[in-house]
Tab-separated table of C-alpha atoms and ligand atoms in Angstrom:
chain	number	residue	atom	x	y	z
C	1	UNK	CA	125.595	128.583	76.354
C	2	UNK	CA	126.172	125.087	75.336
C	3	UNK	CA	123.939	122.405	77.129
C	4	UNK	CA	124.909	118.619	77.315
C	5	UNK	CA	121.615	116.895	75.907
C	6	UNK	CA	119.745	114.125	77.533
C	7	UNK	CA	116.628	112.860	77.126
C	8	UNK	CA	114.366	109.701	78.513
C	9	UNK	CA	112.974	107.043	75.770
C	10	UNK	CA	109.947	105.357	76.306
C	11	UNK	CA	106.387	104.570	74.566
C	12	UNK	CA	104.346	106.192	76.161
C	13	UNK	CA	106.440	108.788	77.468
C	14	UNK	CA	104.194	111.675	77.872
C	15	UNK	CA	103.463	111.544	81.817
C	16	UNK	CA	107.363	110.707	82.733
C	17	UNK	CA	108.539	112.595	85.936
C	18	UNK	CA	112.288	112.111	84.592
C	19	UNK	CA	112.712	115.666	82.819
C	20	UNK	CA	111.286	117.179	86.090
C	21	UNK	CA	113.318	115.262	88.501
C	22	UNK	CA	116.699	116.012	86.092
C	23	UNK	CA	116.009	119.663	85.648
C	24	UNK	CA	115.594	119.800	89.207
C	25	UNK	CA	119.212	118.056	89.737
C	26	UNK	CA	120.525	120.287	87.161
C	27	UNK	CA	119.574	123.234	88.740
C	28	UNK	CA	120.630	122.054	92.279
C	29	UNK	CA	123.595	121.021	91.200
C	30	UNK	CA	124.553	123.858	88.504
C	31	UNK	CA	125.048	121.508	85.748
C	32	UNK	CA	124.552	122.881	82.125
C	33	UNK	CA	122.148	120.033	80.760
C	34	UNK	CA	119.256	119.562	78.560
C	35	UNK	CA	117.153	116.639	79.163
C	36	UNK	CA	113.407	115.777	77.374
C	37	UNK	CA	111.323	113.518	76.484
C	38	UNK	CA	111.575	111.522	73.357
C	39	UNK	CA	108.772	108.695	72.111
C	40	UNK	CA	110.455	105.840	70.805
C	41	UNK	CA	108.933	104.027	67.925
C	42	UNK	CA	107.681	100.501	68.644
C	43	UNK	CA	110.636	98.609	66.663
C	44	UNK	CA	112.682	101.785	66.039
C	45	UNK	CA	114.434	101.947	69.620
C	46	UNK	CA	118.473	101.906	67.646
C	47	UNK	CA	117.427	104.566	64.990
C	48	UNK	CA	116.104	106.596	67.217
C	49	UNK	CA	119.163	106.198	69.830
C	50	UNK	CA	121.136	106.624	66.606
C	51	UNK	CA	119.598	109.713	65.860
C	52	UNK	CA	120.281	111.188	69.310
C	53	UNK	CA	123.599	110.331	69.721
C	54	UNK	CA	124.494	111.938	66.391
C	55	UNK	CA	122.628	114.854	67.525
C	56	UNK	CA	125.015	115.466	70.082
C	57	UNK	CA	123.690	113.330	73.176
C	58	UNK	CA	125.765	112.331	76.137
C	59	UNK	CA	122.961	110.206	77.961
C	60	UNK	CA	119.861	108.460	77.814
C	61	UNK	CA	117.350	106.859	80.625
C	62	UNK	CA	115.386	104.296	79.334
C	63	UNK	CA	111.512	102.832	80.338
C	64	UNK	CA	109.141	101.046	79.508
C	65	UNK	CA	109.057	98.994	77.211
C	66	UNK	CA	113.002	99.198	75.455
C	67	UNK	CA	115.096	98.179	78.698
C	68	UNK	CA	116.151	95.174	77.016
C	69	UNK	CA	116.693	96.807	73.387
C	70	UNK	CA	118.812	99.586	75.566
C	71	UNK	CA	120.440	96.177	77.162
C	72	UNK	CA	120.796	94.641	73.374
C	73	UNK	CA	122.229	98.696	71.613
C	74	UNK	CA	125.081	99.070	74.983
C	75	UNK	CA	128.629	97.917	74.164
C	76	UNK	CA	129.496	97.403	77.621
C	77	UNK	CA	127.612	96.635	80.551
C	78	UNK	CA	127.680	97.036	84.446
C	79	UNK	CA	127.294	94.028	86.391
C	80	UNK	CA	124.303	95.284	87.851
C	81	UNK	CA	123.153	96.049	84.113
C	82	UNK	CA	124.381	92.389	82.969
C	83	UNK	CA	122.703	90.531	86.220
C	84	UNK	CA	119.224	92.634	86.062
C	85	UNK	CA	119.030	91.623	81.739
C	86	UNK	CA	117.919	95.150	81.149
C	87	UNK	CA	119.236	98.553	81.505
C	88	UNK	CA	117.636	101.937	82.141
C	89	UNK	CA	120.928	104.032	81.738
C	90	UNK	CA	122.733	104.558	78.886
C	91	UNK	CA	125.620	106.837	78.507
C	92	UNK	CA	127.406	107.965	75.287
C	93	UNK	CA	130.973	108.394	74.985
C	94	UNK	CA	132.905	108.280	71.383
C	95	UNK	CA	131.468	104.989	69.652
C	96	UNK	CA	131.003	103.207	73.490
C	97	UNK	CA	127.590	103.104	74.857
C	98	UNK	CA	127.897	102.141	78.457
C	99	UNK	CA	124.615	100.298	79.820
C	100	UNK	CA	123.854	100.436	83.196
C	101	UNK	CA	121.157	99.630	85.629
C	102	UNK	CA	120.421	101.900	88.526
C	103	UNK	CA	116.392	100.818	89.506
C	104	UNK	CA	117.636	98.242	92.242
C	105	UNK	CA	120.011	100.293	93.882
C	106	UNK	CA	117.065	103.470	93.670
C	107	UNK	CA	115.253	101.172	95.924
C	108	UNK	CA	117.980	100.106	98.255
C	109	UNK	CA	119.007	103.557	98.931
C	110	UNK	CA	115.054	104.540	99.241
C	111	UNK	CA	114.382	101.984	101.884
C	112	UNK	CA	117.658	101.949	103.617
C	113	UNK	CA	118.162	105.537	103.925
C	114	UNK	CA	115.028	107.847	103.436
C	115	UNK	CA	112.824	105.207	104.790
C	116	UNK	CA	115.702	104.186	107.749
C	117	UNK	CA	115.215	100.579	107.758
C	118	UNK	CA	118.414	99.151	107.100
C	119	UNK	CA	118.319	95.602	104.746
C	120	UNK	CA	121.345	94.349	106.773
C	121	UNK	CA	120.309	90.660	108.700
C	122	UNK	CA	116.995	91.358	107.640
C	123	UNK	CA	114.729	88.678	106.641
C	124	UNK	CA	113.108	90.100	103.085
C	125	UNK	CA	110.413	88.955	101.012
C	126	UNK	CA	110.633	89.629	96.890
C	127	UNK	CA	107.354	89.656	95.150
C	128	UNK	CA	107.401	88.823	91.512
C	129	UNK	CA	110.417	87.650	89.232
C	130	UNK	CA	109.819	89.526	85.697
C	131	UNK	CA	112.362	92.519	84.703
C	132	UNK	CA	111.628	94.575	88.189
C	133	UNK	CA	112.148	92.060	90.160
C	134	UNK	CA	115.137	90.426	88.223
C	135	UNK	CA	116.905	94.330	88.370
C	136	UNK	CA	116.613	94.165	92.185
C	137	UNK	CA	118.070	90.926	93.252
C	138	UNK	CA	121.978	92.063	93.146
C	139	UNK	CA	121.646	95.125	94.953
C	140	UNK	CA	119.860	93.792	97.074
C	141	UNK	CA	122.353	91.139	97.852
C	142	UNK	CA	125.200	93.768	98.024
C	143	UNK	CA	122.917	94.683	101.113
C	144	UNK	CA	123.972	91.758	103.153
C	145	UNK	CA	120.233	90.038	104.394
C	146	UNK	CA	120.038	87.280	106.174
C	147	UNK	CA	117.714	85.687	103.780
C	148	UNK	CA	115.244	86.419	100.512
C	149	UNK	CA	112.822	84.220	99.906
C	150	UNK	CA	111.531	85.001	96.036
C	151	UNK	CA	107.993	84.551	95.634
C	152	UNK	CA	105.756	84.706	92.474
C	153	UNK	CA	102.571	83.310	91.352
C	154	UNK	CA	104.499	81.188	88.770
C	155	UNK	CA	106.735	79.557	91.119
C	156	UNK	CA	108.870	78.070	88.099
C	157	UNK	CA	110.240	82.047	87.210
C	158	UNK	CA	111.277	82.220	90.716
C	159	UNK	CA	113.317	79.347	90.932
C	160	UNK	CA	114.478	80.735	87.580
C	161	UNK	CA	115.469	83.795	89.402
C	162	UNK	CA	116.756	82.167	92.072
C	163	UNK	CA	119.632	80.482	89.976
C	164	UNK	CA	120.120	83.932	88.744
C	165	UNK	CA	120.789	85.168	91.896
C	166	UNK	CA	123.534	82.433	93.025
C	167	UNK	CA	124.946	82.608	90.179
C	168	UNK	CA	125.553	86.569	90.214
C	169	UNK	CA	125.470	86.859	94.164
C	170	UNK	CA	128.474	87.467	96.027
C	171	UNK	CA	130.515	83.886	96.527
C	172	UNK	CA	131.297	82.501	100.249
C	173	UNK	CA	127.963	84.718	100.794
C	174	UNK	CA	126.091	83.027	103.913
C	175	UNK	CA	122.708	84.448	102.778
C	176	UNK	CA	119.682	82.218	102.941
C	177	UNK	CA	118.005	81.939	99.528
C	178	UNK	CA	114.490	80.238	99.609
C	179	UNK	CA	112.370	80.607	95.661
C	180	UNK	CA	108.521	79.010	95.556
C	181	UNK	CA	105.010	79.944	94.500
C	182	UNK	CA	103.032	82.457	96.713
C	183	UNK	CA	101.107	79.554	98.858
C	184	UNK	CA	104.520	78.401	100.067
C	185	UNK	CA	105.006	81.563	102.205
C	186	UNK	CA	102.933	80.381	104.651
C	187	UNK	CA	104.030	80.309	108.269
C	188	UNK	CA	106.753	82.154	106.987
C	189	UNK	CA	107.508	86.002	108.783
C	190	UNK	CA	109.748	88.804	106.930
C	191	UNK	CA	110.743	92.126	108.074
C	192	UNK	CA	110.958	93.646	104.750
C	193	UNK	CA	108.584	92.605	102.061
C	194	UNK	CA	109.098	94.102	98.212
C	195	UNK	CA	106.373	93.991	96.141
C	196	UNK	CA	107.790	94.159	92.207
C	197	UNK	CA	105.075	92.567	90.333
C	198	UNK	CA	102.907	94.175	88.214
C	199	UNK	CA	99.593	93.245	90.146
C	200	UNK	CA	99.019	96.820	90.692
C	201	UNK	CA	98.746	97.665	87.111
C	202	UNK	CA	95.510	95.665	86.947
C	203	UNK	CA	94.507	97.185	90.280
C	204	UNK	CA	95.017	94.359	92.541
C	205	UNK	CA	97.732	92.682	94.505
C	206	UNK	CA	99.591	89.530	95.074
C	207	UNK	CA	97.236	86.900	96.831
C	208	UNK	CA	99.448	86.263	99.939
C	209	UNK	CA	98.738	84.273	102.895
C	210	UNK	CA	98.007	85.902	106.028
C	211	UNK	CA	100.591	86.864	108.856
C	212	UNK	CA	103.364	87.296	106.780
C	213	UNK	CA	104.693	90.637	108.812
C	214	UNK	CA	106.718	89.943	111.732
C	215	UNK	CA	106.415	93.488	113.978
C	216	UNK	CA	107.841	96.275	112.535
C	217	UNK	CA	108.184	95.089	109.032
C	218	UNK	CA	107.908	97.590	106.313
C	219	UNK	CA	105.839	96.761	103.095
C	220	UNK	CA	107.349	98.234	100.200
C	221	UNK	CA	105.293	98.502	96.539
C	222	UNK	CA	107.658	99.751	93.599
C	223	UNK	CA	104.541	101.110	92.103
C	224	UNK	CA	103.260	104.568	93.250
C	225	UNK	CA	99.848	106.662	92.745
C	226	UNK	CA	97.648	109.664	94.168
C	227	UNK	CA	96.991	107.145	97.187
C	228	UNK	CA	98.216	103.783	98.641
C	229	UNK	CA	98.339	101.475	96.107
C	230	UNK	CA	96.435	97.890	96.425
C	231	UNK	CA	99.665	96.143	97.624
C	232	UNK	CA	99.667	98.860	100.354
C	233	UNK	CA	96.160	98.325	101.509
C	234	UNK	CA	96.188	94.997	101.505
C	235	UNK	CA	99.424	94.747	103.498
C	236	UNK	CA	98.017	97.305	106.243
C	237	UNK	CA	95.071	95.146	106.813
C	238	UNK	CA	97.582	92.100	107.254
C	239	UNK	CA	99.434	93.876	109.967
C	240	UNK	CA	102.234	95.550	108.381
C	241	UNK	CA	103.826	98.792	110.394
C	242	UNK	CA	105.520	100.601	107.672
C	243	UNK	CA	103.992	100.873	104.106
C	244	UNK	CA	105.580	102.822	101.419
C	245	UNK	CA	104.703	103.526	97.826
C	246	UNK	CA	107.556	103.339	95.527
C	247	UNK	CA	108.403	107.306	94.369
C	248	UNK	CA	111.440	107.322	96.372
C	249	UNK	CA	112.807	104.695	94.188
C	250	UNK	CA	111.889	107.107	90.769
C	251	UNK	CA	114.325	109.705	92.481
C	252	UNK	CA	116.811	107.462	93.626
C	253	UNK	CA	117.471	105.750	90.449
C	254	UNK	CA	117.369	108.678	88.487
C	255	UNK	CA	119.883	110.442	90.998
C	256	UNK	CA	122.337	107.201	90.371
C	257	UNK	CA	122.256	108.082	86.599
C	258	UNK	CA	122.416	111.821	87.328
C	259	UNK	CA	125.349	111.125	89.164
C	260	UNK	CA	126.507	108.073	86.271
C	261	UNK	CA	126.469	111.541	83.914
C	262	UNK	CA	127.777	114.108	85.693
C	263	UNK	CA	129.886	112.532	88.477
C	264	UNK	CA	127.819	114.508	90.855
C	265	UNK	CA	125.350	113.505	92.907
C	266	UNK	CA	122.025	115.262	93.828
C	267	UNK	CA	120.378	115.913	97.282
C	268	UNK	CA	117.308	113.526	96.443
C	269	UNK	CA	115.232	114.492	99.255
C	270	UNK	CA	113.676	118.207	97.810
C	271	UNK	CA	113.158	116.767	94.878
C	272	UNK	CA	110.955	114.105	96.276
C	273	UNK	CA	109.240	116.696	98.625
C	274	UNK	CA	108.139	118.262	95.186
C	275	UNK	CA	107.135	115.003	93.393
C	276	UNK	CA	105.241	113.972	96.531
C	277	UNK	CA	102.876	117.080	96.873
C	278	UNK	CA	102.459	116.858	93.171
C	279	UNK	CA	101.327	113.760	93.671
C	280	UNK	CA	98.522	114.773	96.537
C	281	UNK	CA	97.678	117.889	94.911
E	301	ATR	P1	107.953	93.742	85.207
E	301	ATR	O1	109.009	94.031	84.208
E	301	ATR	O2	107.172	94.933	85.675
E	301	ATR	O3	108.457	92.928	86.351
E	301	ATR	P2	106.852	91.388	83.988
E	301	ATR	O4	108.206	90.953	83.565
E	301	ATR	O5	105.703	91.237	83.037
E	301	ATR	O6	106.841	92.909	84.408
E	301	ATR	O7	106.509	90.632	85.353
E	301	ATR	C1	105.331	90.864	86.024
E	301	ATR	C2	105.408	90.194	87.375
E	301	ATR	O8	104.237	90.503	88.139
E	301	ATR	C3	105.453	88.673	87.306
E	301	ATR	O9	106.225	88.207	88.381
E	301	ATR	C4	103.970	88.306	87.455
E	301	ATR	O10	103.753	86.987	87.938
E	301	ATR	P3	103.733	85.737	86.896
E	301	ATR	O11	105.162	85.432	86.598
E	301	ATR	O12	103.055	84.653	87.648
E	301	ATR	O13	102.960	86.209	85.696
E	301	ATR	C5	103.558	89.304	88.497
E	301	ATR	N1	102.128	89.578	88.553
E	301	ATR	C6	101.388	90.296	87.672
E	301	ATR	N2	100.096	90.368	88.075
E	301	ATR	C7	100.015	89.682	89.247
E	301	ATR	C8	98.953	89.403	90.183
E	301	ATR	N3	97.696	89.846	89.976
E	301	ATR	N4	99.260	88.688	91.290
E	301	ATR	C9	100.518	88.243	91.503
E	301	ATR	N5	101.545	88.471	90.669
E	301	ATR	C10	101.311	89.183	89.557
């Protein structure tokens, strides 16, 4: 039987859940796909694309670190893909690579529907303003707050991201955007609070002033692990009532490219069952 091939790119690539979560939408959904693992060269991202395309690929997710070449080697771009400046989804048709970028809405659809805390009117705090950050702000938008305030410990990048956001926001859009360094949170109270810098990495987390959580407010850390992450700790000792790590996201965005592909979409929720008691086992 002939299988459509996909594959993920990355360096290192070894430890990616993607070829588990897709062969687990493949199989839900009865789609006849191939999808593995391929280490990109450090400066060979295009020849290796190249080579997989002429292989016979139809798709490729992209990580760490080639989500800008992938947003340099697409002919055509989503606007999510354009406003984020990097892409994680690439699909091949004839000589047109489309680029697309489907982390931001992985984590609206995580925290608005499998975590139930709707983004709508909310008052939400954005931690950080590199490339994770930068791919959340539209989506996030398209979720109608009532205000994000983007903080990061250089508070020059979030103005920078700021402007980035007005410019690619929705027009006539009433939502409050505020941009400064971490210190200037304080006396400040948000009901959602995103935590996309890499501080976790490095085992630690943003330094952030205390009562930050009005009641009720979920912390959210894009990173995930065995156990809470640093963000997560720190955030339950400040008070916050919902915490969440950020695996939900990993399914979610790779169930918008799944569905990008195939024009189906998967039922995300098994599929994070499984990667969850992986993850604890
Ligand atoms: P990514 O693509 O994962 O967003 P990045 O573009 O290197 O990676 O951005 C990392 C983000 O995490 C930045 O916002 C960085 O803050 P600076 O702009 O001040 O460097 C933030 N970050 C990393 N370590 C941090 C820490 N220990 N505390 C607070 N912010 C941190």
């Amino acid at each position: 039987m002939h299988l459509d091939r996909y594959a993920v790119i990355g360096n290192p690539i070894a430890h990616s859940k993607s070829p588990r979560i897709h062969a687990l939408y493949a199989a839900q959904t009865a789609q006849a796909l191939s999808y593995e693992a391929l280490l990109g060269p450090i400066g060979g991202f295009a020849d290796c694309v190249d080579a997989f395309r002429a292989a016979g690929g139809r798709g490729m997710n992209v990580t760490v670190p080639f989500k800008l070449d992938a947003y340099a080697y697409a002919t055509r771009l989503t606007a999510r893909a354009e406003a984020a400046g990097a892409v994680n989804t690439l699909a091949f048709t004839g000589d047109e690579v489309l680029g697309d970028n489907t982390d931001g809405a992985g984590i609206l659809q995580d925290i608005t529907v499998n975590l139930g805390c709707p983004v709508a009117s909310k008052r939400v705090l954005l931690l950080g303003a590199g490339g994770a950050a930068r791919g959340t702000v539209l989506p996030l938008l398209d979720a109608r707050p009532a205000s994000v305030f983007i903080a990061n410990r250089t508070a020059a990048k979030a103005a920078d991201l700021r402007a980035l956001a007005e410019r690619f926001g929705q027009p006539g859009s009433n939502i409050t955007l505020q941009a400064g360094g971490l210190a200037e949170l304080a006396g400040q109270q948000f009901d959602v609070v995103i935590n996309a810098t890499s501080a976790s990495l490095s085992d630690a987390a943003p330094d952030l002033p205390a009562g930050l959580y009005a009641p009720g407010a979920l912390a959210y850390d894009m990173m995930y692990g065995k156990g809470d992450t640093p963000f997560m700790q720190a955030a339950r000792a400040q008070g916050a009532a919902r915490l969440s790590d950020g695996l939900g996201m990993l399914v979610e965005q790779a169930a918008e490219s799944f569905a990008l592909w195939r024009g189906v979409r998967p039922d995300t929720a098994p599929v994070l069952a499984e990667l969850r008691a992986a993850l604890q086992g």
